């Protein structure tokens, strides 16, 4: 099973929400009560989980050579890079930064939630233009994966310090996004990627509600309700309807 990796700021909200389109992955998630954990490299934000790197202390000739040797590069390539290092120290900076960004973005899986259930933009972006659903979870019922880590928003990429031992604190990176995404009020569940594992079962009792998008089809709505009804571990799941108020330009949620 995937392992939790960090303990950071936790949401105070009892419920967290996940916007989802109606497709085979969403149906499978509800049928099997499991959630997909995505690799940051595949996220829609190309700057997600990227960072700027500070080298402290500055690399020496020997430490630079050791870094390249650990990357299993050929002796010819290492020799060329070390020639560059003699007169340009920025190359090793870029290589170390690229290396750790790549490893971080491949080595961790994230499942994304929100504290908001009534965002017009998120209904559009993540719930198929309001034709999907927003799933309501009580994450405290199943905190093993719904840990509720709050994303913080910044005007710049997070900075990491590299001291040559290969270890860096990645928590700040995976929980920082640029201010452009602040409207999402994102909550993240983060696990270390193990080979072949990108999904994790959730406690069915944590599923508390399904909010249907304003434009969802009656067929899709019926399919979702049948799935919930067919799993006797889903207890007291409530249904809601999202509606866009044109006058006030907001989404209102009412009980079905």
mmCIF file of C-alpha atoms in Angstrom:
data_model
loop_
_atom_site.group_PDB
_atom_site.id
_atom_site.type_symbol
_atom_site.label_atom_id
_atom_site.label_comp_id
_atom_site.label_asym_id
_atom_site.label_seq_id
_atom_site.Cartn_x
_atom_site.Cartn_y
_atom_site.Cartn_z
ATOM 1 C CA UNK A 1 0.000 0.000 0.000
ATOM 2 C CA UNK A 2 1.118 3.593 -0.504
ATOM 3 C CA UNK A 3 2.607 5.342 2.523
ATOM 4 C CA UNK A 4 1.827 8.802 3.878
ATOM 5 C CA UNK A 5 4.877 11.022 3.700
ATOM 6 C CA UNK A 6 4.206 14.335 5.431
ATOM 7 C CA UNK A 7 2.479 16.075 8.280
ATOM 8 C CA UNK A 8 1.634 19.666 7.396
ATOM 9 C CA UNK A 9 -1.263 22.077 7.799
ATOM 10 C CA UNK A 10 -4.558 20.204 7.950
ATOM 11 C CA UNK A 11 -7.886 21.597 6.817
ATOM 12 C CA UNK A 12 -10.342 22.496 9.557
ATOM 13 C CA UNK A 13 -13.238 21.669 7.255
ATOM 14 C CA UNK A 14 -15.011 18.460 8.088
ATOM 15 C CA UNK A 15 -15.876 17.821 4.447
ATOM 16 C CA UNK A 16 -13.691 17.905 1.366
ATOM 17 C CA UNK A 17 -14.886 17.692 -2.221
ATOM 18 C CA UNK A 18 -13.694 16.143 -5.449
ATOM 19 C CA UNK A 19 -14.962 17.341 -8.826
ATOM 20 C CA UNK A 20 -15.200 14.520 -11.355
ATOM 21 C CA UNK A 21 -16.436 14.027 -14.926
ATOM 22 C CA UNK A 22 -18.691 11.103 -15.768
ATOM 23 C CA UNK A 23 -16.404 8.562 -17.382
ATOM 24 C CA UNK A 24 -15.194 5.021 -16.835
ATOM 25 C CA UNK A 25 -12.629 6.106 -14.237
ATOM 26 C CA UNK A 26 -15.225 7.912 -12.125
ATOM 27 C CA UNK A 27 -17.645 4.991 -12.341
ATOM 28 C CA UNK A 28 -14.863 2.570 -11.428
ATOM 29 C CA UNK A 29 -13.880 4.776 -8.487
ATOM 30 C CA UNK A 30 -17.424 4.649 -7.090
ATOM 31 C CA UNK A 31 -17.959 0.961 -7.836
ATOM 32 C CA UNK A 32 -14.684 -0.069 -6.164
ATOM 33 C CA UNK A 33 -14.591 2.787 -3.622
ATOM 34 C CA UNK A 34 -11.090 3.738 -4.681
ATOM 35 C CA UNK A 35 -9.464 6.950 -5.822
ATOM 36 C CA UNK A 36 -6.828 7.595 -8.435
ATOM 37 C CA UNK A 37 -3.586 9.245 -7.386
ATOM 38 C CA UNK A 38 -2.034 11.187 -10.244
ATOM 39 C CA UNK A 39 1.636 11.821 -10.976
ATOM 40 C CA UNK A 40 2.406 15.571 -10.813
ATOM 41 C CA UNK A 41 4.231 15.347 -14.123
ATOM 42 C CA UNK A 42 0.852 14.708 -15.759
ATOM 43 C CA UNK A 43 -1.003 17.591 -14.070
ATOM 44 C CA UNK A 44 -2.513 20.399 -16.130
ATOM 45 C CA UNK A 45 -0.281 22.965 -14.428
ATOM 46 C CA UNK A 46 3.261 22.620 -15.870
ATOM 47 C CA UNK A 47 4.668 24.419 -12.809
ATOM 48 C CA UNK A 48 3.039 22.089 -10.294
ATOM 49 C CA UNK A 49 5.693 20.567 -7.996
ATOM 50 C CA UNK A 50 8.501 22.593 -9.541
ATOM 51 C CA UNK A 51 10.931 24.631 -7.479
ATOM 52 C CA UNK A 52 14.048 26.765 -7.543
ATOM 53 C CA UNK A 53 17.193 25.265 -6.092
ATOM 54 C CA UNK A 54 19.839 26.812 -3.857
ATOM 55 C CA UNK A 55 23.160 24.983 -3.524
ATOM 56 C CA UNK A 56 24.604 25.300 -0.021
ATOM 57 C CA UNK A 57 27.512 24.805 0.127
ATOM 58 C CA UNK A 58 28.425 25.514 -3.523
ATOM 59 C CA UNK A 59 29.495 22.339 -5.350
ATOM 60 C CA UNK A 60 33.174 21.489 -5.565
ATOM 61 C CA UNK A 61 34.788 19.712 -8.485
ATOM 62 C CA UNK A 62 34.644 16.425 -6.575
ATOM 63 C CA UNK A 63 31.038 16.783 -5.420
ATOM 64 C CA UNK A 64 29.932 17.698 -8.951
ATOM 65 C CA UNK A 65 31.733 14.680 -10.366
ATOM 66 C CA UNK A 66 30.143 12.462 -7.701
ATOM 67 C CA UNK A 67 26.675 13.757 -8.603
ATOM 68 C CA UNK A 68 27.130 12.954 -12.289
ATOM 69 C CA UNK A 69 28.583 9.527 -11.499
ATOM 70 C CA UNK A 70 25.449 8.635 -9.513
ATOM 71 C CA UNK A 71 23.357 9.458 -12.583
ATOM 72 C CA UNK A 72 24.937 6.545 -14.462
ATOM 73 C CA UNK A 73 26.261 8.784 -17.204
ATOM 74 C CA UNK A 74 29.010 7.558 -19.489
ATOM 75 C CA UNK A 75 32.586 8.542 -18.708
ATOM 76 C CA UNK A 76 32.655 10.598 -21.909
ATOM 77 C CA UNK A 77 29.603 12.654 -20.936
ATOM 78 C CA UNK A 78 30.889 13.109 -17.374
ATOM 79 C CA UNK A 79 34.226 14.343 -18.718
ATOM 80 C CA UNK A 80 32.476 16.908 -20.933
ATOM 81 C CA UNK A 81 30.318 18.155 -18.083
ATOM 82 C CA UNK A 82 33.325 18.496 -15.804
ATOM 83 C CA UNK A 83 35.112 20.555 -18.436
ATOM 84 C CA UNK A 84 32.118 22.876 -18.469
ATOM 85 C CA UNK A 85 32.110 22.966 -14.667
ATOM 86 C CA UNK A 86 35.613 24.468 -14.616
ATOM 87 C CA UNK A 87 34.364 27.736 -16.118
ATOM 88 C CA UNK A 88 30.565 27.618 -15.692
ATOM 89 C CA UNK A 89 29.053 26.591 -12.357
ATOM 90 C CA UNK A 90 25.477 27.231 -13.532
ATOM 91 C CA UNK A 91 25.388 23.982 -15.504
ATOM 92 C CA UNK A 92 25.636 21.781 -12.407
ATOM 93 C CA UNK A 93 22.951 23.943 -10.760
ATOM 94 C CA UNK A 94 20.587 23.334 -13.688
ATOM 95 C CA UNK A 95 21.398 19.622 -13.856
ATOM 96 C CA UNK A 96 20.772 19.042 -10.143
ATOM 97 C CA UNK A 97 17.539 21.033 -10.261
ATOM 98 C CA UNK A 98 16.254 19.192 -13.344
ATOM 99 C CA UNK A 99 17.199 15.859 -11.805
ATOM 100 C CA UNK A 100 15.298 16.447 -8.566
ATOM 101 C CA UNK A 101 12.286 17.954 -10.261
ATOM 102 C CA UNK A 102 12.047 14.876 -12.469
ATOM 103 C CA UNK A 103 12.433 12.463 -9.554
ATOM 104 C CA UNK A 104 9.943 14.328 -7.394
ATOM 105 C CA UNK A 105 7.332 14.622 -10.129
ATOM 106 C CA UNK A 106 7.636 10.897 -10.867
ATOM 107 C CA UNK A 107 8.028 9.659 -7.313
ATOM 108 C CA UNK A 108 4.872 10.932 -5.654
ATOM 109 C CA UNK A 109 1.178 10.558 -6.310
ATOM 110 C CA UNK A 110 -1.447 13.111 -5.421
ATOM 111 C CA UNK A 111 -5.208 12.996 -5.176
ATOM 112 C CA UNK A 112 -6.730 16.470 -5.285
ATOM 113 C CA UNK A 113 -9.737 17.758 -3.364
ATOM 114 C CA UNK A 114 -11.146 21.143 -2.470
ATOM 115 C CA UNK A 115 -12.793 22.872 0.464
ATOM 116 C CA UNK A 116 -15.220 24.400 -2.062
ATOM 117 C CA UNK A 117 -18.170 22.704 -3.707
ATOM 118 C CA UNK A 118 -19.664 25.706 -5.494
ATOM 119 C CA UNK A 119 -16.880 26.982 -7.747
ATOM 120 C CA UNK A 120 -18.100 27.810 -11.248
ATOM 121 C CA UNK A 121 -14.571 27.401 -12.599
ATOM 122 C CA UNK A 122 -13.920 24.022 -11.000
ATOM 123 C CA UNK A 123 -17.280 22.709 -12.122
ATOM 124 C CA UNK A 124 -16.217 23.751 -15.626
ATOM 125 C CA UNK A 125 -12.622 22.510 -15.523
ATOM 126 C CA UNK A 126 -12.870 19.266 -13.568
ATOM 127 C CA UNK A 127 -16.515 18.205 -13.817
ATOM 128 C CA UNK A 128 -16.884 18.305 -17.599
ATOM 129 C CA UNK A 129 -18.473 21.737 -17.967
ATOM 130 C CA UNK A 130 -21.031 21.117 -15.207
ATOM 131 C CA UNK A 131 -22.049 17.723 -16.687
ATOM 132 C CA UNK A 132 -20.205 15.760 -14.005
ATOM 133 C CA UNK A 133 -20.404 15.425 -10.247
ATOM 134 C CA UNK A 134 -18.784 16.733 -7.081
ATOM 135 C CA UNK A 135 -18.234 14.053 -4.460
ATOM 136 C CA UNK A 136 -18.493 14.959 -0.781
ATOM 137 C CA UNK A 137 -16.212 13.148 1.696
ATOM 138 C CA UNK A 138 -15.913 13.267 5.451
ATOM 139 C CA UNK A 139 -12.144 12.825 5.375
ATOM 140 C CA UNK A 140 -11.906 12.264 9.125
ATOM 141 C CA UNK A 141 -13.768 8.979 8.712
ATOM 142 C CA UNK A 142 -10.913 7.795 6.537
ATOM 143 C CA UNK A 143 -7.845 9.858 7.268
ATOM 144 C CA UNK A 144 -5.315 7.294 6.028
ATOM 145 C CA UNK A 145 -5.388 8.876 2.581
ATOM 146 C CA UNK A 146 -7.717 11.832 3.094
ATOM 147 C CA UNK A 147 -5.192 13.492 5.356
ATOM 148 C CA UNK A 148 -6.425 16.932 4.390
ATOM 149 C CA UNK A 149 -3.138 18.707 3.645
ATOM 150 C CA UNK A 150 -3.814 22.329 2.739
ATOM 151 C CA UNK A 151 -2.163 23.742 -0.350
ATOM 152 C CA UNK A 152 -0.587 27.139 0.185
ATOM 153 C CA UNK A 153 -0.379 29.700 -2.598
ATOM 154 C CA UNK A 154 2.589 31.850 -3.489
ATOM 155 C CA UNK A 155 3.734 34.452 -6.015
ATOM 156 C CA UNK A 156 6.876 32.428 -6.704
ATOM 157 C CA UNK A 157 8.068 28.854 -6.866
ATOM 158 C CA UNK A 158 9.183 27.305 -3.569
ATOM 159 C CA UNK A 159 12.901 27.152 -2.891
ATOM 160 C CA UNK A 160 14.791 24.044 -1.836
ATOM 161 C CA UNK A 161 18.296 23.870 -0.449
ATOM 162 C CA UNK A 162 20.614 21.128 -1.696
ATOM 163 C CA UNK A 163 23.609 20.346 0.511
ATOM 164 C CA UNK A 164 25.124 17.552 -1.526
ATOM 165 C CA UNK A 165 23.767 14.582 0.438
ATOM 166 C CA UNK A 166 20.860 14.034 -1.933
ATOM 167 C CA UNK A 167 18.178 14.763 0.682
ATOM 168 C CA UNK A 168 15.719 17.628 0.448
ATOM 169 C CA UNK A 169 12.438 18.433 2.183
ATOM 170 C CA UNK A 170 9.833 17.983 -0.543
ATOM 171 C CA UNK A 171 6.735 18.739 1.546
ATOM 172 C CA UNK A 172 6.929 22.449 0.791
ATOM 173 C CA UNK A 173 7.100 21.708 -2.925
ATOM 174 C CA UNK A 174 4.162 19.342 -3.239
ATOM 175 C CA UNK A 175 1.966 21.641 -1.159
ATOM 176 C CA UNK A 176 2.747 24.946 -2.890
ATOM 177 C CA UNK A 177 1.029 26.309 -5.986
ATOM 178 C CA UNK A 178 1.151 29.697 -7.635
ATOM 179 C CA UNK A 179 -1.417 32.341 -6.718
ATOM 180 C CA UNK A 180 -3.256 31.831 -10.018
ATOM 181 C CA UNK A 181 -4.796 28.689 -8.502
ATOM 182 C CA UNK A 182 -5.828 30.208 -5.187
ATOM 183 C CA UNK A 183 -9.521 30.065 -6.039
ATOM 184 C CA UNK A 184 -9.399 26.259 -5.836
ATOM 185 C CA UNK A 185 -8.738 26.127 -2.055
ATOM 186 C CA UNK A 186 -7.105 22.806 -2.765
ATOM 187 C CA UNK A 187 -6.618 19.953 -0.330
ATOM 188 C CA UNK A 188 -4.153 17.217 -1.208
ATOM 189 C CA UNK A 189 -3.641 13.635 -0.216
ATOM 190 C CA UNK A 190 -0.057 12.660 -1.022
ATOM 191 C CA UNK A 191 1.570 9.241 -1.089
ATOM 192 C CA UNK A 192 4.884 7.951 -2.297
ATOM 193 C CA UNK A 193 4.519 6.097 -5.574
ATOM 194 C CA UNK A 194 5.205 2.409 -5.390
ATOM 195 C CA UNK A 195 5.558 0.374 -8.526
ATOM 196 C CA UNK A 196 2.183 -0.299 -10.089
ATOM 197 C CA UNK A 197 0.225 1.581 -7.405
ATOM 198 C CA UNK A 198 -1.666 4.697 -8.362
ATOM 199 C CA UNK A 199 -4.965 4.068 -6.620
ATOM 200 C CA UNK A 200 -6.100 3.474 -3.071
ATOM 201 C CA UNK A 201 -9.352 2.250 -1.594
ATOM 202 C CA UNK A 202 -11.283 4.638 0.602
ATOM 203 C CA UNK A 203 -13.589 3.814 3.485
ATOM 204 C CA UNK A 204 -17.102 3.753 1.944
ATOM 205 C CA UNK A 205 -18.461 5.380 5.112
ATOM 206 C CA UNK A 206 -16.471 8.513 4.273
ATOM 207 C CA UNK A 207 -18.642 9.121 1.189
ATOM 208 C CA UNK A 208 -21.362 11.477 2.394
ATOM 209 C CA UNK A 209 -22.851 13.039 -0.708
ATOM 210 C CA UNK A 210 -23.013 13.388 -4.472
ATOM 211 C CA UNK A 211 -23.632 16.801 -6.024
ATOM 212 C CA UNK A 212 -24.932 16.547 -9.581
ATOM 213 C CA UNK A 213 -23.818 19.194 -12.049
ATOM 214 C CA UNK A 214 -26.472 21.441 -13.552
ATOM 215 C CA UNK A 215 -26.011 19.887 -16.993
ATOM 216 C CA UNK A 216 -25.707 16.224 -16.012
ATOM 217 C CA UNK A 217 -27.844 13.859 -18.064
ATOM 218 C CA UNK A 218 -30.641 11.891 -16.451
ATOM 219 C CA UNK A 219 -28.973 8.671 -17.625
ATOM 220 C CA UNK A 220 -25.708 9.569 -15.877
ATOM 221 C CA UNK A 221 -27.577 10.617 -12.750
ATOM 222 C CA UNK A 222 -29.449 7.318 -12.657
ATOM 223 C CA UNK A 223 -26.208 5.373 -13.219
ATOM 224 C CA UNK A 224 -24.526 7.091 -10.277
ATOM 225 C CA UNK A 225 -27.497 6.478 -7.982
ATOM 226 C CA UNK A 226 -27.619 2.798 -8.960
ATOM 227 C CA UNK A 227 -23.920 2.404 -8.167
ATOM 228 C CA UNK A 228 -24.371 3.980 -4.738
ATOM 229 C CA UNK A 229 -27.484 1.910 -4.067
ATOM 230 C CA UNK A 230 -25.667 -1.258 -5.132
ATOM 231 C CA UNK A 231 -22.941 -0.877 -2.524
ATOM 232 C CA UNK A 232 -24.406 -1.619 0.901
ATOM 233 C CA UNK A 233 -21.335 -0.076 2.544
ATOM 234 C CA UNK A 234 -22.301 3.379 1.298
ATOM 235 C CA UNK A 235 -24.400 4.593 4.212
ATOM 236 C CA UNK A 236 -26.694 7.630 4.211
ATOM 237 C CA UNK A 237 -25.288 9.174 1.026
ATOM 238 C CA UNK A 238 -27.215 12.352 0.223
ATOM 239 C CA UNK A 239 -27.867 13.770 -3.237
ATOM 240 C CA UNK A 240 -27.665 17.414 -4.200
ATOM 241 C CA UNK A 241 -28.143 19.481 -7.330
ATOM 242 C CA UNK A 242 -25.904 22.326 -8.464
ATOM 243 C CA UNK A 243 -27.546 25.244 -10.227
ATOM 244 C CA UNK A 244 -26.026 28.369 -11.721
ATOM 245 C CA UNK A 245 -27.749 31.583 -10.685
ATOM 246 C CA UNK A 246 -27.420 33.880 -13.673
ATOM 247 C CA UNK A 247 -28.471 36.915 -11.684
ATOM 248 C CA UNK A 248 -25.867 36.507 -8.955
ATOM 249 C CA UNK A 249 -23.349 34.608 -11.121
ATOM 250 C CA UNK A 250 -22.795 31.859 -8.594
ATOM 251 C CA UNK A 251 -23.491 28.178 -8.051
ATOM 252 C CA UNK A 252 -26.098 27.224 -5.485
ATOM 253 C CA UNK A 253 -26.454 23.728 -4.068
ATOM 254 C CA UNK A 254 -29.843 22.343 -3.122
ATOM 255 C CA UNK A 255 -30.888 18.946 -1.857
ATOM 256 C CA UNK A 256 -32.465 16.607 -4.393
#
